[in-house]
PDB file of C-alpha atoms in Angstrom:
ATOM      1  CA  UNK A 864      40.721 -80.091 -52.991  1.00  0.00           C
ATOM      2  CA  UNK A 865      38.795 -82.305 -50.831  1.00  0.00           C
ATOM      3  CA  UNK A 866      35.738 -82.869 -48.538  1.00  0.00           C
ATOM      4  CA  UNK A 867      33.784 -84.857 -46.644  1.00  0.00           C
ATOM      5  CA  UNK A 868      30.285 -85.010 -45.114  1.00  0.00           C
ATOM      6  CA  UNK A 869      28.825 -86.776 -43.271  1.00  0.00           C
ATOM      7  CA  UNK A 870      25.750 -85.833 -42.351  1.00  0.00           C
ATOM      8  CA  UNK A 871      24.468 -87.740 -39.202  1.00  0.00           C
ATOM      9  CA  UNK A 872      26.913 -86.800 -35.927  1.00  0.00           C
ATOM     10  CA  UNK A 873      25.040 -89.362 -34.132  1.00  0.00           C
ATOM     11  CA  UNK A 874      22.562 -91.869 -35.296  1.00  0.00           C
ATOM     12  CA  UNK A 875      20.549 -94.093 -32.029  1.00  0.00           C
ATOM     13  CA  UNK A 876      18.950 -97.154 -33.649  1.00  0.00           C
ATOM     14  CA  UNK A 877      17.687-100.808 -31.796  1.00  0.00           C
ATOM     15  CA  UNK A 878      19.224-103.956 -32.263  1.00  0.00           C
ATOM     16  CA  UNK A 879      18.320-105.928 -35.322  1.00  0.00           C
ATOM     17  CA  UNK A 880      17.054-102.644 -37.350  1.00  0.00           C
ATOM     18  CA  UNK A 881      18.581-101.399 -40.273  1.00  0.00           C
ATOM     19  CA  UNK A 882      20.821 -98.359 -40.274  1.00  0.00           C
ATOM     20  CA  UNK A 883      22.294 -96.239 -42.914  1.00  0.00           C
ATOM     21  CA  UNK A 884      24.870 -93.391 -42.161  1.00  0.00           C
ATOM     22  CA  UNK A 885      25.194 -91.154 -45.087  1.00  0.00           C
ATOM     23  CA  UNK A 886      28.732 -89.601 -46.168  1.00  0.00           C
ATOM     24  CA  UNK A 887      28.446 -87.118 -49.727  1.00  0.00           C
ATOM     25  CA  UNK A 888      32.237 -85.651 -50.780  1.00  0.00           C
ATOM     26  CA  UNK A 889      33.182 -82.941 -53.073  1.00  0.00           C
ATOM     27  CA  UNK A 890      36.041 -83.623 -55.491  1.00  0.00           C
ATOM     28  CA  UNK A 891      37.290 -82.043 -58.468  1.00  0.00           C
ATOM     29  CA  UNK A 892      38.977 -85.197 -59.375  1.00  0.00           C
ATOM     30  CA  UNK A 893      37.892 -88.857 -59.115  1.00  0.00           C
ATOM     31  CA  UNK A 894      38.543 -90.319 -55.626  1.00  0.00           C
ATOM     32  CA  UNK A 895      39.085 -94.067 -53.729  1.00  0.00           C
ATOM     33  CA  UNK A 896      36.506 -93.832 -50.921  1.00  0.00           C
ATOM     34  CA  UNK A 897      36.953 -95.482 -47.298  1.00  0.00           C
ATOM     35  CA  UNK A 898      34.983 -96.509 -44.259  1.00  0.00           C
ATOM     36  CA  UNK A 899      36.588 -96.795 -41.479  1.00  0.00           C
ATOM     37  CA  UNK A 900      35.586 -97.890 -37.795  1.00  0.00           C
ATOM     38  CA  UNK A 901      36.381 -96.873 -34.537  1.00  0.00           C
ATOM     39  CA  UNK A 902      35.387 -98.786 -31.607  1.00  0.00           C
ATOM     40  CA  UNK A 903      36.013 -97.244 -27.964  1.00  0.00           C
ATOM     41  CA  UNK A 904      39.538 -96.230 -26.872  1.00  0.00           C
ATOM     42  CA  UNK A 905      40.589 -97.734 -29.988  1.00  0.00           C
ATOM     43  CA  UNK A 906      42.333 -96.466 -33.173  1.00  0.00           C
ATOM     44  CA  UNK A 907      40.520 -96.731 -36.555  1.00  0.00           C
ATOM     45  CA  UNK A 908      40.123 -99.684 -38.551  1.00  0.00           C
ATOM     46  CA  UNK A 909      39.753-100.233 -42.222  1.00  0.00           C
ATOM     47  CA  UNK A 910      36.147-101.301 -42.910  1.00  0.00           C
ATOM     48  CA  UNK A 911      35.367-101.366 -46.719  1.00  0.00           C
ATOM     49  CA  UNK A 912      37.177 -99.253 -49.420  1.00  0.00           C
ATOM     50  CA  UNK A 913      35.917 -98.668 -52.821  1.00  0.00           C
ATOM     51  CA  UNK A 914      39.030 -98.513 -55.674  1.00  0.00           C
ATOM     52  CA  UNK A 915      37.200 -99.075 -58.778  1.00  0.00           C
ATOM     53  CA  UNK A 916      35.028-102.201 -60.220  1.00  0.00           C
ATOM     54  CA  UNK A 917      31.280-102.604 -58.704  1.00  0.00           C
ATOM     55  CA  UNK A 918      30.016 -99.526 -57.115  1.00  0.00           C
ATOM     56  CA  UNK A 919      28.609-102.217 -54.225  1.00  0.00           C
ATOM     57  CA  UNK A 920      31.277-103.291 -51.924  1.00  0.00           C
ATOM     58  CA  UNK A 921      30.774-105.639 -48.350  1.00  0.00           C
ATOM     59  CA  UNK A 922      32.711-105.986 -45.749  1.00  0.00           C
ATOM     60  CA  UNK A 923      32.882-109.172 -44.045  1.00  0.00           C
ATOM     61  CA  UNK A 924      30.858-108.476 -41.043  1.00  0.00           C
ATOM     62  CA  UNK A 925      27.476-107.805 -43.354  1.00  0.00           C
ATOM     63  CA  UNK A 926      28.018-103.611 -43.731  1.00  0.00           C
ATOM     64  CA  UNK A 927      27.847-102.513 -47.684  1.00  0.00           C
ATOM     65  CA  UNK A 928      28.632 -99.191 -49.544  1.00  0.00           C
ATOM     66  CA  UNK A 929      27.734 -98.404 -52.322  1.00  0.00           C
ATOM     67  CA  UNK A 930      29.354 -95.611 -54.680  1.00  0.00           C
ATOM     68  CA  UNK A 931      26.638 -93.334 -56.222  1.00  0.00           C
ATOM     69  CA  UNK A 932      29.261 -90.692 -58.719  1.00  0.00           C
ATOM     70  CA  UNK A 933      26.562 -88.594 -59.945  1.00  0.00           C
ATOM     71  CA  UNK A 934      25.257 -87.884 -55.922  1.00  0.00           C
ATOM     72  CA  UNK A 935      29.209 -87.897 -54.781  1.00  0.00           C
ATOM     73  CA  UNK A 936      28.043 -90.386 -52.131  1.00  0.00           C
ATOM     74  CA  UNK A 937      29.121 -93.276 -50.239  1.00  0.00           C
ATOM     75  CA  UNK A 938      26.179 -94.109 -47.756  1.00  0.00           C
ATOM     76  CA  UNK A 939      27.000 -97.050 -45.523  1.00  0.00           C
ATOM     77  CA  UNK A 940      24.379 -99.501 -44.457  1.00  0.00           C
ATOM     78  CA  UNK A 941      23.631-102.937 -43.127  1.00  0.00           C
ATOM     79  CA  UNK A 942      20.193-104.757 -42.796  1.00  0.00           C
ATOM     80  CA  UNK A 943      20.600-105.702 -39.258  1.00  0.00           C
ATOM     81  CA  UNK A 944      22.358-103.911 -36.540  1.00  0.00           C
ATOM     82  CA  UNK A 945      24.082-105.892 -33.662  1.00  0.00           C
ATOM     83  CA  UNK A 946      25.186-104.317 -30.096  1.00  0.00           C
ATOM     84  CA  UNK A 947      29.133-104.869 -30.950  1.00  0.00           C
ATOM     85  CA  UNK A 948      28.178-102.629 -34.253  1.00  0.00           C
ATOM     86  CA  UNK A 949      28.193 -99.521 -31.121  1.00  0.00           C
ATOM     87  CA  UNK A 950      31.003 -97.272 -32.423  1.00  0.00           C
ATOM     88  CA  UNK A 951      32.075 -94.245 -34.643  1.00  0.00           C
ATOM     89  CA  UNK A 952      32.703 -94.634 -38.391  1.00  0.00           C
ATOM     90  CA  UNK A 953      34.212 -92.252 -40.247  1.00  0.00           C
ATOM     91  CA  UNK A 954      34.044 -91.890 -44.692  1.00  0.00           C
ATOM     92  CA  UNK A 955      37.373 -91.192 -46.217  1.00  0.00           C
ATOM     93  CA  UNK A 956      38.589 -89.849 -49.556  1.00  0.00           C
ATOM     94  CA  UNK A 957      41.713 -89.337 -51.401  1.00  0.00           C
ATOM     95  CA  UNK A 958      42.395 -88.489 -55.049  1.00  0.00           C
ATOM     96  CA  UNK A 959      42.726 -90.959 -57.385  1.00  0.00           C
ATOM     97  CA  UNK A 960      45.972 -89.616 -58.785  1.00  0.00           C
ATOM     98  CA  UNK A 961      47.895 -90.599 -55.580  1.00  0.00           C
ATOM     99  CA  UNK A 962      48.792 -88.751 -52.800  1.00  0.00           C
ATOM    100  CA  UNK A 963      49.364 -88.900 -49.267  1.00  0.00           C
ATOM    101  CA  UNK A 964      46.438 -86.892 -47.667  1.00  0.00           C
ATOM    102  CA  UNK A 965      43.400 -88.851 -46.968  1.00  0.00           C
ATOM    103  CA  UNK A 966      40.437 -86.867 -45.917  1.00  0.00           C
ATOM    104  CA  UNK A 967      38.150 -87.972 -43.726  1.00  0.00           C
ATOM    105  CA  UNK A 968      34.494 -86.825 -42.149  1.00  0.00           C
ATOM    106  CA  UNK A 969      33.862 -85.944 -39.195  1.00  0.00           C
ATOM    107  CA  UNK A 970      32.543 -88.919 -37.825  1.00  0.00           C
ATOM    108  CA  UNK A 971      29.279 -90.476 -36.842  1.00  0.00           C
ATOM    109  CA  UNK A 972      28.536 -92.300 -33.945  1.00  0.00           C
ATOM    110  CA  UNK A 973      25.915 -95.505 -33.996  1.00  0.00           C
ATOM    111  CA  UNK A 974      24.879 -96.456 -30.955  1.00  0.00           C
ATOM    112  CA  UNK A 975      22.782 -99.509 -30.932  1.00  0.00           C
ATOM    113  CA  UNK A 976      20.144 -99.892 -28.327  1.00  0.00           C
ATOM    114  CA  UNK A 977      18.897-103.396 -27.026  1.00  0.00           C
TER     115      UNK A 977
ATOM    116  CA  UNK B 992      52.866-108.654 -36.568  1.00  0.00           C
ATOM    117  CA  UNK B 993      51.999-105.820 -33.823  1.00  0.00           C
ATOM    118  CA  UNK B 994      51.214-103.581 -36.793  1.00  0.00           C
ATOM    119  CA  UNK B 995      51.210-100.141 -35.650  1.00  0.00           C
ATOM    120  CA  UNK B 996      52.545 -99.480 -32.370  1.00  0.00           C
ATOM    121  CA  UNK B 997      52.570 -95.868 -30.027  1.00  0.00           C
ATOM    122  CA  UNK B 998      54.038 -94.966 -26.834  1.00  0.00           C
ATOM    123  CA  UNK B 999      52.489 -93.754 -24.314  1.00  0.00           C
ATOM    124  CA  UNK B1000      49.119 -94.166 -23.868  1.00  0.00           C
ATOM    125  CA  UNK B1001      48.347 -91.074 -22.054  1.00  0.00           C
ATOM    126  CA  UNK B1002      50.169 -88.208 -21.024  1.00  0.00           C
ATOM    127  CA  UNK B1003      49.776 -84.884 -19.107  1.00  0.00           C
ATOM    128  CA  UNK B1004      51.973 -82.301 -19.745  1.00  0.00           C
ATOM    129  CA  UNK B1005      51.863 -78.863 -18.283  1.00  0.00           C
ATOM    130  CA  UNK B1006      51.714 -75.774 -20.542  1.00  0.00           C
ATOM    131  CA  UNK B1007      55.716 -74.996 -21.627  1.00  0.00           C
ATOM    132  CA  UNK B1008      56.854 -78.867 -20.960  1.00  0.00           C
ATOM    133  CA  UNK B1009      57.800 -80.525 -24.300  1.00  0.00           C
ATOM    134  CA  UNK B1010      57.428 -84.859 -25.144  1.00  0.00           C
ATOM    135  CA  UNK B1011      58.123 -87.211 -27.970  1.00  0.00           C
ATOM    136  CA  UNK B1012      55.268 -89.402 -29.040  1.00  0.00           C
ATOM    137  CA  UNK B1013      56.228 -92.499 -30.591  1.00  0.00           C
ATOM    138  CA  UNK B1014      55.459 -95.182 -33.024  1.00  0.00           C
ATOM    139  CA  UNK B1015      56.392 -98.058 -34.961  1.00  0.00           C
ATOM    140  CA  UNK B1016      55.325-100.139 -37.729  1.00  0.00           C
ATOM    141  CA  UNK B1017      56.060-103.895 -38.656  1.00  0.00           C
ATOM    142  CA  UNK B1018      54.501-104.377 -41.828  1.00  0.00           C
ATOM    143  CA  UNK B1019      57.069-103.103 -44.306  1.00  0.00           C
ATOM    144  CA  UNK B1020      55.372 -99.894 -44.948  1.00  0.00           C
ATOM    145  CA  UNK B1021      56.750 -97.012 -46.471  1.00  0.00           C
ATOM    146  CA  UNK B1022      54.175 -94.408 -45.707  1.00  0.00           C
ATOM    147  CA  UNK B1023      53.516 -92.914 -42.032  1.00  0.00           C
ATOM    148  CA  UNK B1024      50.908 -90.127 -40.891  1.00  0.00           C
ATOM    149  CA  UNK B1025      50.648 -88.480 -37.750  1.00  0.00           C
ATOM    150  CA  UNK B1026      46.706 -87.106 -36.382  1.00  0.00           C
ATOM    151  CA  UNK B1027      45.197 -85.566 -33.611  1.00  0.00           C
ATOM    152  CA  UNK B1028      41.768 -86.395 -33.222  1.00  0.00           C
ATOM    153  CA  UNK B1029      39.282 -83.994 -31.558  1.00  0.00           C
ATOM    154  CA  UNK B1030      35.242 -84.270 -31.069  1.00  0.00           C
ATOM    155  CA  UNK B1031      33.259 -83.480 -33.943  1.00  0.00           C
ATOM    156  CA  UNK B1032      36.108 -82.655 -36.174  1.00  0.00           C
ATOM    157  CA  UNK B1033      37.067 -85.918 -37.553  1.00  0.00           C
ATOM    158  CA  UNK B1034      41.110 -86.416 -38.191  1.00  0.00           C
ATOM    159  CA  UNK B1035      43.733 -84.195 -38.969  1.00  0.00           C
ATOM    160  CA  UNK B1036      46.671 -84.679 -40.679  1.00  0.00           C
ATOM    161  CA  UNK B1037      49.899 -82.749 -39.071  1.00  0.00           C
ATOM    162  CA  UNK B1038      52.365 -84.709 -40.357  1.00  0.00           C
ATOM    163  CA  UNK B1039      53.294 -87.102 -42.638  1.00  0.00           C
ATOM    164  CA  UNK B1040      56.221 -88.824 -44.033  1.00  0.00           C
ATOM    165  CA  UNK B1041      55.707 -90.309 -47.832  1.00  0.00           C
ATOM    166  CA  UNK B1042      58.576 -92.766 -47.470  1.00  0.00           C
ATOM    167  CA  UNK B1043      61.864 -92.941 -45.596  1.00  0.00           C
ATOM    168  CA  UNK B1044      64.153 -89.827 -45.132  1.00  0.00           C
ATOM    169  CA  UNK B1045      61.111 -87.432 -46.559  1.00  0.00           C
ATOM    170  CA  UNK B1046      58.378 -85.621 -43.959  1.00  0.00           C
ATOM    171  CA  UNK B1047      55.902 -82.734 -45.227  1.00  0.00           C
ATOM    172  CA  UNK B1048      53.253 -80.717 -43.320  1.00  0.00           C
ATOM    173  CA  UNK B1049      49.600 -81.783 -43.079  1.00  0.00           C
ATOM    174  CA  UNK B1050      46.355 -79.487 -42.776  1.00  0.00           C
ATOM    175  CA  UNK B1051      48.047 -78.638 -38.605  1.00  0.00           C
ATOM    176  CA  UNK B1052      51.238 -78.451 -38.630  1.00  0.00           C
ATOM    177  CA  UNK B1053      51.837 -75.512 -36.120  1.00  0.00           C
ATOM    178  CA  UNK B1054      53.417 -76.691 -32.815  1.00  0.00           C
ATOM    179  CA  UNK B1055      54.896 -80.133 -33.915  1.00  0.00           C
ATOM    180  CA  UNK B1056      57.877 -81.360 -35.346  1.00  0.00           C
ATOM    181  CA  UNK B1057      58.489 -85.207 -36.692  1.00  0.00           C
ATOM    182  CA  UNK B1058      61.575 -87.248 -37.727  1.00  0.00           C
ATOM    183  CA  UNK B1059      61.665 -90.595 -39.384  1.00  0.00           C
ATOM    184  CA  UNK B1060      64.214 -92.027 -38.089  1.00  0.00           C
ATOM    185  CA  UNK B1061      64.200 -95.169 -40.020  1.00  0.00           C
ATOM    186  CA  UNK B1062      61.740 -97.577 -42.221  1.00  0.00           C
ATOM    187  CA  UNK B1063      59.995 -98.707 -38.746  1.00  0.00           C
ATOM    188  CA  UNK B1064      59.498 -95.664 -36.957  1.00  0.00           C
ATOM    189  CA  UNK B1065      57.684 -91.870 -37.086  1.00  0.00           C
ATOM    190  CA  UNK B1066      57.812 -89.540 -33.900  1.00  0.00           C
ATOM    191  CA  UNK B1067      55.986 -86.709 -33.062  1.00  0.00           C
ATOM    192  CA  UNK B1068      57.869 -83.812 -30.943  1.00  0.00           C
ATOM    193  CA  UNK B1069      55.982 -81.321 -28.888  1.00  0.00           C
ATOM    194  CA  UNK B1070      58.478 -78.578 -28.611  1.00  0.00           C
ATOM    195  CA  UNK B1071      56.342 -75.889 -25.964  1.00  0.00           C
ATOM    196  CA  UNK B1072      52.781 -77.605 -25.035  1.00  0.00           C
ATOM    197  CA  UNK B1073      50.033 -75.476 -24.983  1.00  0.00           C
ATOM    198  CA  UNK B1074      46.164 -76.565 -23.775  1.00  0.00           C
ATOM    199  CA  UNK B1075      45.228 -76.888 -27.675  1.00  0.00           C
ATOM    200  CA  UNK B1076      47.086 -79.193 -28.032  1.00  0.00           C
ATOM    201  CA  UNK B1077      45.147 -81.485 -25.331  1.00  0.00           C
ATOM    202  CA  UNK B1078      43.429 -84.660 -28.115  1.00  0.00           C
ATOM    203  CA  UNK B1079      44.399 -87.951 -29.000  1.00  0.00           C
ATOM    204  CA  UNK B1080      47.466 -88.559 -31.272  1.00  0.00           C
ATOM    205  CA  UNK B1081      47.229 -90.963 -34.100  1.00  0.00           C
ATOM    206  CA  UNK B1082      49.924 -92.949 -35.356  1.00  0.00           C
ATOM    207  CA  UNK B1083      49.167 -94.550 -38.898  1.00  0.00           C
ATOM    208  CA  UNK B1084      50.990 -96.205 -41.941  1.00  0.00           C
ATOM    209  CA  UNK B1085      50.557 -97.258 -45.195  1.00  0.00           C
ATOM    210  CA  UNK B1086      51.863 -99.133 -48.398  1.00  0.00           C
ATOM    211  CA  UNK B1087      52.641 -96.124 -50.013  1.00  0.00           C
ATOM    212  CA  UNK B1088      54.546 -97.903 -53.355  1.00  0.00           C
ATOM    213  CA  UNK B1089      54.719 -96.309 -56.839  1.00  0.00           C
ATOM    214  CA  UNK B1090      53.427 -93.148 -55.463  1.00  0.00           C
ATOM    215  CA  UNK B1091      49.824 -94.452 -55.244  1.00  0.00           C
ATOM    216  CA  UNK B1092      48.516 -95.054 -51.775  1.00  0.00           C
ATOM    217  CA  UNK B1093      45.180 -97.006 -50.074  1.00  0.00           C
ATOM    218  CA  UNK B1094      43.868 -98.001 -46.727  1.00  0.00           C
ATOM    219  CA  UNK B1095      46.013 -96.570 -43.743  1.00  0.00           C
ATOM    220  CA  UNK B1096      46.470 -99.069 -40.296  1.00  0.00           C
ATOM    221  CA  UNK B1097      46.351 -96.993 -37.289  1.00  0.00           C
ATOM    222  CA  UNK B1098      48.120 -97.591 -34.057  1.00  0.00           C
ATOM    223  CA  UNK B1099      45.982 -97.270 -30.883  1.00  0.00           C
ATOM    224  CA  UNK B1100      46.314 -93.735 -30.173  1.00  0.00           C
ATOM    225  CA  UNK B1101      47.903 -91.643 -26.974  1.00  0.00           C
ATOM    226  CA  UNK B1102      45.538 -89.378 -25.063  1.00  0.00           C
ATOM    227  CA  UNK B1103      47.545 -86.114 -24.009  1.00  0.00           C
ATOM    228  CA  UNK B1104      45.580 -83.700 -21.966  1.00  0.00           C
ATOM    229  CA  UNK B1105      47.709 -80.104 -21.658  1.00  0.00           C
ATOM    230  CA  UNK B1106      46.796 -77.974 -18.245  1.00  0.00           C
TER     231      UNK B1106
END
């Protein structure tokens, strides 16, 4: 079985500062790990995804993950926050092997201040 | 492409009353998930449908039933509502091909509050 951690619920930080929100799983088996982002009243939204390859992957609007297998983490970051950034973002796993049951953190909320 | 679509938005339902929650996918997929989504405890999966004329349980299961009723479309039935139940009910599909399975789309969610 699965899980996810994420270990910030809520993470305040000002405009143009960097920000990291951390996400560590547990797997007994090798996983494909997700970020996903949810802005307000809004469903969630594929952000970056990590298959296999480079252990660095980007997303197009300047966040990065990296994949760290001997920690089992997957912290999220990006150099410089921007107000529009404001929303909760949520790590997902699911086993390698296949499957049908992603599963995800429990969320942490950024909240960028101007 | 709409991609993943759900009806209603928001509902209140009285304890006992029952609803259908529905949704509907464009983008040829032949995976489709149903979770509820409650503060501080991330999603969970009640339902989920690997491809067409299959469903299985999730992690919640208890109070719901689904039916696929075709390639497009997943619905959620809530037979006897009950005040746990209150959240917000996500709709999402995925590829799903060859029995390996990535990134899920997710409709826009319907808030139900139970009283």
């Amino acid at each position: 079985a699965q899980s996810v951690t994420q270990l910030d619920s809520q993470v305040p930080v000002f405009e143009e500062a960097p920000v990291e929100l951390r996400c560590n799983y547990s797997s007994s088996v090798s996983v494909y790990l997700f970020w996903y982002v949810q802005y307000p009243n809004q469903g969630l939204q594929l952000l970056l995804k990590y298959l296999s390859g480079s252990t660095l992957v980007e997303s197009i609007n300047g966040f990065e993950a990296e994949f760290n297998k001997s920690q089992t983490s997957f912290h999220l970051r990006k150099p410089s926050v921007h107000i529009s950034d404001t929303a909760e973002y949520f790590c997902a796993v699911i086993p390698n092997t296949g499957g049908f049951k992603t599963i995800f953190g429990a969320g942490t909320r950024l909240f960028v201040k101007a | 492409n709409a991609g993943v679509t759900q009806t209603p938005k928001f509902q209140v339902l009285k304890t006992g009353q029952s609803m259908t929650l529905q949704c509907a996918q464009d983008m040829n997929h032949n995976s489709m998930y149903w979770y509820r989504q409650d503060p501080g405890m991330g999603l969970r999966l009640i339902y989920y449908s690997a491809s067409e004329g299959t469903t299985d349980k999730g992690e919640v299961p208890n109070g719901y039933n689904v039916s696929r009723l075709n390639k497009r479309e997943f619905s959620l039935r809530l037979e006897s509502a009950a005040p746990s139940q209150t959240s917000v009910y996500f709709c999402a599909s995925s590829v799903g091909t060859s029995g390996r399975v990535y990134e899920q789309y997710f409709g826009p969610g319907t808030r139900l509050t139970v009283t």
